[in-house]
Amino acid sequence: MTATVLLGPQRFRTTAGAAVRAVAPEGPIATVTAGWQDRESNTTELDAVLEGRAVHLNLYGRLSDVLATDERFAEAAAAHQEAIDELAGIYSIRLQRALDSVYAIQRRTVRRADLAASALADGVELVRTIDRWYLGLVEQIHGELVVAAPPERSEPLLRHRAEVAELVSAAGAVAIAGGHVGVLLRCLQVFVVELPAERPVVAWSAGAMALTDRVVLYNDRGPSGMVGSEVWDRGLGRAPRIVALPHARRRLRMDDPSVLQVLVRRFADASCLLLDDGARVDLGPDGSLPSDVRVIGRDGRVSGLAEAEQAEAG
């Protein structure tokens, strides 16, 4: 796999332009700004950063066109979204109760440390079981949409997919901006945006989240108080074995190692990667992380990846 670069939140003053130039010195850059939703076409700053090389895929606008011109797809998409929303509500209830139990075990003082450790491990495994249950049903509901509105029967959908594929194929690299990660990921899925291994990709904030194999939403500092991190959907898998955490300082309780310990144990098959403002992470050819990136270790503290792995092995 060629270059894959994950960036922290951007205001186009920091690292996006330099990263794109490094992986694709020339040629058009296919850009995805669907996460901006109604502001998708407001690309003046991005165009300047990419030095006039941007070719915007306009996925959000394309989706709006399909919904407006294909009644069958629009009805099926509305039913699909309703089913996803209902599932998400049930998942949130189950998840929060399971997480509350885990946090209560952490806070409880007991004489037998082995009993507490066993209960904590079992509690975390229950949380992971709920995550897997939810993702399984999300995939099932996605499949139901395909059956209800077969893509091959939608002229506007097929036309837009073909146009998007042609633009990506002709691009020297793909740049994926942030915004609303749910909308962004849905647009990428609907138009089957493929990222061949030989095509460099630069993605920031929610765009970086969409590249992982499992998108995780988090906001410990929301208006209604602490809400447990929730799995949203499968990502594109270009950045495997990573839970991407942009805006972590603003959304996670970074001063509470016990909460972070649960997060890391819950996603133990991945690295919880901090993508601070201005951060740049160049993945290895196999999708691996460099040793000096900032991650949340198993002890709930921030460290370099190499240090965290050494501490876990020890």
Coordinates of C-alpha atoms in Angstrom, one line a residue:
M1 CA 0.0 0.0 0.0
T2 CA 1.3 3.5 -0.9
A3 CA 1.0 6.6 1.3
T4 CA -1.8 6.9 3.8
V5 CA -1.6 10.0 6.0
L6 CA -3.9 10.8 8.9
L7 CA -4.1 14.4 10.2
G8 CA -5.6 16.1 13.2
P9 CA -8.3 18.8 12.8
Q10 CA -7.4 21.4 10.2
R11 CA -8.1 25.0 9.4
F12 CA -6.0 24.7 6.3
R13 CA -3.2 26.6 8.0
T14 CA -1.4 23.6 9.3
T15 CA -0.5 20.3 7.7
A16 CA -3.1 19.4 5.0
G17 CA -1.4 21.2 2.1
A18 CA 2.1 20.0 2.9
A19 CA 0.9 16.4 3.4
V20 CA -0.8 16.3 0.0
R21 CA 2.2 17.8 -1.8
A22 CA 4.4 15.2 -0.1
V23 CA 2.4 12.2 -1.4
A24 CA 1.3 13.7 -4.7
P25 CA 3.6 16.5 -6.0
E26 CA 1.5 16.9 -9.2
G27 CA -1.8 15.8 -10.7
P28 CA -5.4 16.4 -9.7
I29 CA -6.5 15.7 -6.1
A30 CA -9.9 14.1 -5.7
T31 CA -11.5 15.7 -2.6
V32 CA -14.3 14.5 -0.4
T33 CA -16.0 17.2 1.6
A34 CA -19.4 15.4 2.1
G35 CA -19.0 15.7 5.9
W36 CA -19.6 19.5 5.5
Q37 CA -23.1 18.7 4.3
D38 CA -24.8 21.9 3.0
R39 CA -21.4 23.6 3.0
E40 CA -19.8 21.0 0.8
S41 CA -19.3 23.5 -2.1
N42 CA -17.7 26.1 0.1
T43 CA -14.2 25.0 -0.9
T44 CA -12.3 28.4 -1.3
E45 CA -9.8 27.7 1.5
L46 CA -9.3 24.1 0.5
D47 CA -8.8 25.1 -3.2
A48 CA -6.1 27.5 -2.1
V49 CA -4.3 24.9 0.0
L50 CA -4.4 22.4 -2.8
E51 CA -3.1 25.1 -5.2
G52 CA -5.9 24.7 -7.7
R53 CA -5.5 21.0 -8.1
A54 CA -8.7 20.0 -6.3
V55 CA -11.4 18.0 -8.2
H56 CA -14.3 17.9 -5.8
L57 CA -16.4 14.7 -5.8
N58 CA -19.5 16.5 -4.4
L59 CA -20.8 13.3 -2.8
Y60 CA -23.3 15.0 -0.6
G61 CA -24.7 16.9 -3.6
R62 CA -24.8 13.7 -5.6
L63 CA -26.7 11.9 -2.8
S64 CA -29.2 14.8 -2.7
D65 CA -29.7 14.4 -6.4
V66 CA -30.3 10.7 -6.2
L67 CA -32.8 11.2 -3.4
A68 CA -34.6 13.8 -5.4
T69 CA -34.8 11.9 -8.7
D70 CA -35.2 8.2 -7.6
E71 CA -38.4 7.9 -5.6
R72 CA -37.9 4.2 -4.9
F73 CA -34.3 4.7 -3.5
A74 CA -35.5 7.7 -1.5
E75 CA -38.2 5.7 0.2
A76 CA -35.9 2.8 0.9
A77 CA -33.2 5.2 2.2
A78 CA -35.7 6.9 4.6
A79 CA -36.7 3.5 6.0
H80 CA -33.1 2.5 6.3
Q81 CA -32.2 5.6 8.3
E82 CA -35.2 5.1 10.6
A83 CA -34.1 1.5 11.3
I84 CA -30.5 2.6 12.0
D85 CA -31.8 5.3 14.3
E86 CA -34.0 2.9 16.2
L87 CA -31.1 0.4 16.5
A88 CA -28.8 3.2 17.7
G89 CA -31.2 4.1 20.4
I90 CA -31.4 0.6 21.7
Y91 CA -27.7 0.1 21.5
S92 CA -27.1 3.3 23.4
I93 CA -29.3 2.1 26.3
R94 CA -27.6 -1.3 26.5
L95 CA -24.2 0.1 26.1
Q96 CA -24.5 2.9 28.7
R97 CA -25.8 0.4 31.4
A98 CA -23.0 -2.0 30.7
L99 CA -20.4 0.8 30.9
D100 CA -21.9 2.2 34.1
S101 CA -21.5 -1.2 35.6
V102 CA -17.8 -1.3 34.5
Y103 CA -17.1 2.1 36.0
A104 CA -18.9 1.1 39.3
I105 CA -16.6 -1.9 39.6
Q106 CA -13.6 0.3 39.0
R107 CA -14.6 2.7 41.8
R108 CA -15.4 -0.1 44.3
T109 CA -12.9 -0.8 47.0
V110 CA -12.5 -4.6 47.6
R111 CA -10.0 -6.7 49.6
R112 CA -9.7 -9.4 46.9
A113 CA -8.0 -7.7 43.9
D114 CA -8.4 -10.8 41.8
L115 CA -12.2 -10.7 42.2
A116 CA -12.3 -7.1 41.1
A117 CA -10.0 -7.8 38.1
S118 CA -12.2 -10.8 37.0
A119 CA -15.4 -8.7 37.3
L120 CA -13.8 -5.9 35.4
A121 CA -12.6 -8.1 32.6
D122 CA -16.0 -9.8 32.3
G123 CA -17.7 -6.4 32.3
V124 CA -15.5 -5.1 29.5
E125 CA -16.2 -8.3 27.5
L126 CA -19.9 -7.7 27.8
V127 CA -19.4 -4.2 26.4
R128 CA -17.5 -5.7 23.5
T129 CA -20.3 -8.2 22.9
I130 CA -22.8 -5.4 22.7
D131 CA -20.6 -3.6 20.2
R132 CA -20.4 -6.7 18.1
W133 CA -24.1 -7.2 18.3
Y134 CA -24.7 -3.7 17.1
L135 CA -22.3 -3.8 14.2
G136 CA -23.8 -7.1 13.1
L137 CA -27.3 -5.6 12.9
V138 CA -26.0 -2.4 11.2
E139 CA -24.5 -4.7 8.4
Q140 CA -27.9 -6.5 8.2
I141 CA -29.8 -3.3 7.8
H142 CA -27.4 -2.1 5.1
G143 CA -28.0 -5.3 3.3
E144 CA -31.8 -4.7 3.5
L145 CA -31.4 -1.4 1.8
V146 CA -29.6 -3.1 -1.1
V147 CA -32.5 -5.6 -1.4
A148 CA -35.2 -2.9 -1.2
A149 CA -33.5 -0.6 -3.7
P150 CA -31.1 -2.5 -5.9
P151 CA -28.4 -0.1 -7.1
E152 CA -28.5 -1.6 -10.6
R153 CA -32.1 -0.4 -10.9
S154 CA -31.2 3.2 -10.1
E155 CA -30.0 5.2 -13.2
P156 CA -28.9 8.3 -11.2
L157 CA -27.1 6.2 -8.6
L158 CA -25.2 4.2 -11.3
R159 CA -24.4 7.4 -13.2
H160 CA -23.0 9.1 -10.2
R161 CA -21.0 6.0 -9.1
A162 CA -19.4 5.8 -12.5
E163 CA -18.5 9.5 -12.5
V164 CA -17.0 9.3 -9.0
A165 CA -15.0 6.2 -10.0
E166 CA -13.6 7.9 -13.1
L167 CA -12.6 11.0 -11.1
V168 CA -10.9 8.9 -8.4
S169 CA -9.1 6.8 -11.0
A170 CA -7.7 9.9 -12.7
A171 CA -6.5 11.6 -9.5
G172 CA -3.0 11.6 -8.2
A173 CA -4.3 11.3 -4.6
V174 CA -7.5 11.5 -2.6
A175 CA -8.0 14.1 0.2
I176 CA -10.9 13.4 2.7
A177 CA -11.9 16.3 4.9
G178 CA -13.7 16.2 8.3
G179 CA -17.2 17.3 9.3
H180 CA -20.1 15.0 10.3
V181 CA -18.5 11.6 10.2
G182 CA -21.8 9.7 9.8
V183 CA -22.8 11.7 6.7
L184 CA -19.3 11.4 5.3
L185 CA -19.2 7.7 5.8
R186 CA -22.7 7.1 4.4
C187 CA -21.8 9.1 1.2
L188 CA -18.6 7.1 0.8
Q189 CA -20.6 3.9 1.1
V190 CA -23.5 4.9 -1.2
F191 CA -21.1 5.8 -4.0
V192 CA -18.7 2.9 -3.3
V193 CA -15.7 5.2 -3.2
E194 CA -12.8 2.7 -3.6
L195 CA -9.3 3.7 -2.5
P196 CA -6.9 1.4 -4.4
A197 CA -3.7 0.6 -2.5
E198 CA -1.6 2.5 -5.1
R199 CA -3.6 5.7 -4.6
P200 CA -2.2 8.0 -1.9
V201 CA -4.8 9.2 0.6
V202 CA -4.7 12.1 3.0
A203 CA -7.5 12.4 5.5
W204 CA -8.1 14.6 8.5
S205 CA -10.4 14.7 11.5
A206 CA -13.6 12.8 10.7
G207 CA -12.0 11.8 7.4
A208 CA -9.3 10.0 9.3
M209 CA -12.0 8.3 11.4
A210 CA -13.7 7.1 8.2
L211 CA -10.5 5.4 7.0
T212 CA -10.4 3.0 10.0
D213 CA -12.1 -0.3 10.1
R214 CA -14.4 0.7 13.0
V215 CA -15.6 4.2 13.5
V216 CA -16.0 5.2 17.2
L217 CA -17.9 8.3 18.4
Y218 CA -17.0 9.8 21.7
N219 CA -18.0 12.8 23.8
D220 CA -17.3 12.6 27.5
R221 CA -18.0 16.3 27.8
G222 CA -21.4 16.6 26.1
P223 CA -24.2 18.8 27.3
S224 CA -26.0 15.9 29.1
G225 CA -22.9 14.8 30.9
M226 CA -20.6 11.8 30.2
V227 CA -21.8 9.4 27.5
G228 CA -19.9 6.3 26.8
S229 CA -18.0 6.1 23.5
E230 CA -20.2 4.4 20.8
V231 CA -19.3 2.4 17.7
W232 CA -21.0 4.0 14.7
D233 CA -20.3 1.7 11.7
R234 CA -17.6 -0.1 9.8
G235 CA -15.1 2.2 8.1
L236 CA -13.2 1.9 4.9
G237 CA -10.4 -0.2 6.4
R238 CA -7.6 1.8 4.8
A239 CA -6.2 2.5 8.3
P240 CA -6.7 -0.8 10.1
R241 CA -6.3 -1.6 13.8
I242 CA -6.8 2.1 14.7
V243 CA -9.4 3.9 16.7
A244 CA -8.9 7.5 15.5
L245 CA -9.4 10.2 18.1
P246 CA -9.4 13.7 16.8
H247 CA -10.5 16.5 19.1
A248 CA -9.6 14.2 22.0
R249 CA -8.7 17.0 24.4
R250 CA -12.1 18.6 23.9
R251 CA -14.2 15.4 23.9
L252 CA -12.5 12.9 26.1
R253 CA -11.8 13.0 29.9
M254 CA -8.1 12.9 29.3
D255 CA -7.6 13.7 33.1
D256 CA -9.3 10.4 34.1
P257 CA -7.1 7.4 33.5
S258 CA -9.8 5.0 34.8
V259 CA -12.2 6.0 32.0
L260 CA -9.4 5.8 29.4
Q261 CA -8.4 2.4 30.7
V262 CA -11.8 1.1 29.8
L263 CA -11.7 2.6 26.4
V264 CA -8.3 1.0 25.6
R265 CA -9.4 -2.4 27.0
R266 CA -12.6 -2.3 25.1
F267 CA -10.8 -1.8 21.8
A268 CA -7.8 -3.9 22.7
D269 CA -7.4 -5.1 19.1
A270 CA -6.5 -1.6 18.0
S271 CA -4.4 1.4 19.0
C272 CA -6.3 4.4 20.4
L273 CA -4.6 7.1 18.3
L274 CA -4.6 10.7 19.4
L275 CA -4.9 13.1 16.5
D276 CA -4.3 16.5 18.1
D277 CA -4.6 19.8 16.1
G278 CA -1.8 19.8 13.6
A279 CA -0.8 16.2 14.1
R280 CA 0.4 14.2 11.1
V281 CA 0.7 10.4 11.1
D282 CA 2.2 8.5 8.1
L283 CA 1.1 4.9 8.1
G284 CA 3.6 2.2 7.1
P285 CA 3.1 0.1 3.9
D286 CA 1.1 -2.4 5.9
G287 CA -1.0 0.2 7.6
S288 CA 1.1 0.1 10.7
L289 CA 1.7 3.1 13.0
P290 CA 5.1 4.8 13.5
S291 CA 6.6 4.2 16.9
D292 CA 6.5 7.8 18.0
V293 CA 2.8 8.5 17.6
R294 CA 0.7 9.5 20.7
V295 CA -1.6 6.8 21.9
I296 CA -3.6 6.0 25.0
G297 CA -1.8 3.2 26.8
R298 CA -3.4 0.3 28.7
D299 CA -2.8 2.3 32.0
G300 CA -5.0 5.1 30.7
R301 CA -2.1 7.5 30.1
V302 CA -0.8 9.1 27.0
S303 CA 2.5 7.9 25.7
G304 CA 4.4 7.0 22.5
L305 CA 3.3 3.8 20.8
A306 CA 6.6 2.1 21.4
E307 CA 6.5 3.0 25.1
A308 CA 2.9 1.8 25.4
E309 CA 3.7 -1.5 23.8
Q310 CA 6.8 -2.0 26.0
A311 CA 4.7 -1.3 29.1
E312 CA 2.0 -3.7 28.1
A313 CA 4.6 -6.4 27.3
G314 CA 6.3 -5.8 30.7

